[in-house]
C-alpha atoms as one frame of an Amber mdcrd trajectory, in Angstrom:
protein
  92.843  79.095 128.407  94.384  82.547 129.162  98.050  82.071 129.139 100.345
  85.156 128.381 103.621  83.705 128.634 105.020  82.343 125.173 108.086  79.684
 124.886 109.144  80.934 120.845 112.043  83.112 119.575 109.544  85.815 119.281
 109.187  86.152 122.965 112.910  86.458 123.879 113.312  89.862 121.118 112.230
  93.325 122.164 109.285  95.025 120.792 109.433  96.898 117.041 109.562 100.535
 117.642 108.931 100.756 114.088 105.189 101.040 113.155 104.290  98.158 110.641
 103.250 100.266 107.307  99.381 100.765 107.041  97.142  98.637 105.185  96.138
 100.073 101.814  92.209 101.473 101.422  90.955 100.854  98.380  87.842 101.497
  97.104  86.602 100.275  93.409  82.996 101.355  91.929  82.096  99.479  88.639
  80.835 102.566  86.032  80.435  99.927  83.488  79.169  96.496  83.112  82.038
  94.036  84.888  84.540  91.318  83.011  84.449  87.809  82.725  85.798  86.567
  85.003  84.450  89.349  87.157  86.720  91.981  88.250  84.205  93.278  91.122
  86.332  92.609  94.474  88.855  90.799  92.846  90.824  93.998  91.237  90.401
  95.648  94.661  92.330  92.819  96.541  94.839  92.315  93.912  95.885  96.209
  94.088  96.192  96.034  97.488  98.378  93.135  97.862 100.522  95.059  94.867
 100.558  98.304  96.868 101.866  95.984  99.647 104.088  94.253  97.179 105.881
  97.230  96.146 105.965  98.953 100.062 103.810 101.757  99.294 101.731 100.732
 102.490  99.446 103.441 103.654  98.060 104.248 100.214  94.294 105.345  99.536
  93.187 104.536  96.399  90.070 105.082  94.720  89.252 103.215  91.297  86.389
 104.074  89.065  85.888 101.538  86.470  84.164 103.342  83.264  82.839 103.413
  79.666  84.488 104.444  76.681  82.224 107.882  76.355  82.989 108.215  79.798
  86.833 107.933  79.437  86.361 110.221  76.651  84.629 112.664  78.339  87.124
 112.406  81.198  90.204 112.809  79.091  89.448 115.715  77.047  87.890 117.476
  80.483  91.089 116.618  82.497  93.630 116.215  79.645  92.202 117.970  76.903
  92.850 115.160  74.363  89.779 113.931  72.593  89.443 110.469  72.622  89.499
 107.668  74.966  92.645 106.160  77.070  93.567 103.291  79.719  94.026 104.848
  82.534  93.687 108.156  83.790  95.278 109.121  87.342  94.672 111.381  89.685
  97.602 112.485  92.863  95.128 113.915  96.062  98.100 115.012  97.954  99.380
 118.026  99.132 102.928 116.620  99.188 104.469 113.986  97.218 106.305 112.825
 100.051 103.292 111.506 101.774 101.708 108.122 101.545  99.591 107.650  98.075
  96.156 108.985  97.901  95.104 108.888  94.526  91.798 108.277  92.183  92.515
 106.062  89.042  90.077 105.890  86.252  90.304 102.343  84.372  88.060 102.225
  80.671  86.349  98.665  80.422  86.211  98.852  76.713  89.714  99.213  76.157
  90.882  96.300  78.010  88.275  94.083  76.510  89.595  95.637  73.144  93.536
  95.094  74.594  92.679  91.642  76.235  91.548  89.803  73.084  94.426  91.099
  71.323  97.024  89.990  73.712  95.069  86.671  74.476  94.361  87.267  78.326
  91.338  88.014  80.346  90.345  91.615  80.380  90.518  92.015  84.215  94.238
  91.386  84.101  94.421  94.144  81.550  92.300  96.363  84.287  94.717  95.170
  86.893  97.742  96.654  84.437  96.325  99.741  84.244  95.595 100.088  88.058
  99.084  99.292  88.644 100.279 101.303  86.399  98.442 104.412  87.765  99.520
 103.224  90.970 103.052 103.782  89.828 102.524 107.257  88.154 101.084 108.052
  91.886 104.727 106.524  92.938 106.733 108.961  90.682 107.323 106.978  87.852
 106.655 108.610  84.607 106.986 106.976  81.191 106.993 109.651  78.812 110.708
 108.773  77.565 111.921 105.807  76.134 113.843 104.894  79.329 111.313 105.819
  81.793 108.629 103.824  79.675 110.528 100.829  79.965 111.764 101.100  83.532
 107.861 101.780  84.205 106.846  98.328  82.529 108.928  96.637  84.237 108.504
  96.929  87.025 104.640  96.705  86.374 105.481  93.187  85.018 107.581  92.545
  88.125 104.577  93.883  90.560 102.109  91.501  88.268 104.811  88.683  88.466
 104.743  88.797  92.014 101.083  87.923  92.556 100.905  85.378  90.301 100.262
  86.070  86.387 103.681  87.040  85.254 104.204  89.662  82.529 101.929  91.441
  81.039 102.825  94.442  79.298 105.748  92.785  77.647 104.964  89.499  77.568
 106.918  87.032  75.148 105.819  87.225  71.466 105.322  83.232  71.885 102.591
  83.366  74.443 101.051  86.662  72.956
């Protein structure tokens, strides 16, 4: 059955002349054997629905997933600091002001190494670091003590929000 006409609220209110924010596009390539539990698709969706967690709709995101001597070799190319890292993260834009479009670069090895420490699963650790690139990309910079901890935050609040609650600082009693 065809029928157009519609008996809800919905019907009665005029049409949004506001656009509804685009989705996110993200892409993830695996450089290095996956997680268990896999992170392969799952660290793609759970970006996006953080990029539409924290508004940033529209965002283009591509995440490379990599080896330590990769991450090393990236870092001292890009950053000149020997030596491998998290997350390294790349802005594409022109202008700040425009929606995200940004490459992040996630090592493997170092959330394995950060997981076991901390006593989670190493793909949450890769989903921290996405999200925290994703936030550098968003303007937030944690190079002093109060920008460091307003960054966490509100990675712990993004993380919180789809489910597994903090992660950078999590209590000492579940660490």
């Amino acid at each position: 059955m065809n029928d157009t006409t519609r008996g809800d609220a919905e019907a009665d209110e005029p049409p949004s002349s506001v656009p509804a924010p685009a989705a996110p596009d993200i892409t993830c390539d695996l450089d290095a054997p996956d997680v268990d539990p896999p992170a392969d698709g799952w660290l793609a969706e759970q970006l996006a629905a953080a990029v539409r967690g924290a508004g940033l709709g529209g965002a283009t995101l591509a995440i490379r997933v990599v080896n330590d001597a990769a991450m090393e070799a990236l870092h001292r190319l890009h950053s000149g600091v020997s030596g491998t890292t998290d997350v390294l993260t790349f802005d594409n834009r022109d202008d700040p002001r425009s929606p995200i479009d940004g490459d992040l670069v996630l090592c493997r090895d170092e959330a394995v190494r950060r997981a076991a420490e901390l006593g989670h699963d190493a793909r949450l650790e890769l989903l921290l670091y996405a999200v925290h690139g994703l936030l550098h990309l968003d303007g937030e910079d944690d190079h002093s003590p109060a920008g460091h901890r307003r960054m966490h935050e509100r990675e712990d609040a993004i993380l919180a929000s789809l489910g597994h609650g903090p992660v950078f600082f999590k209590p000492e009693a579940a660490r």
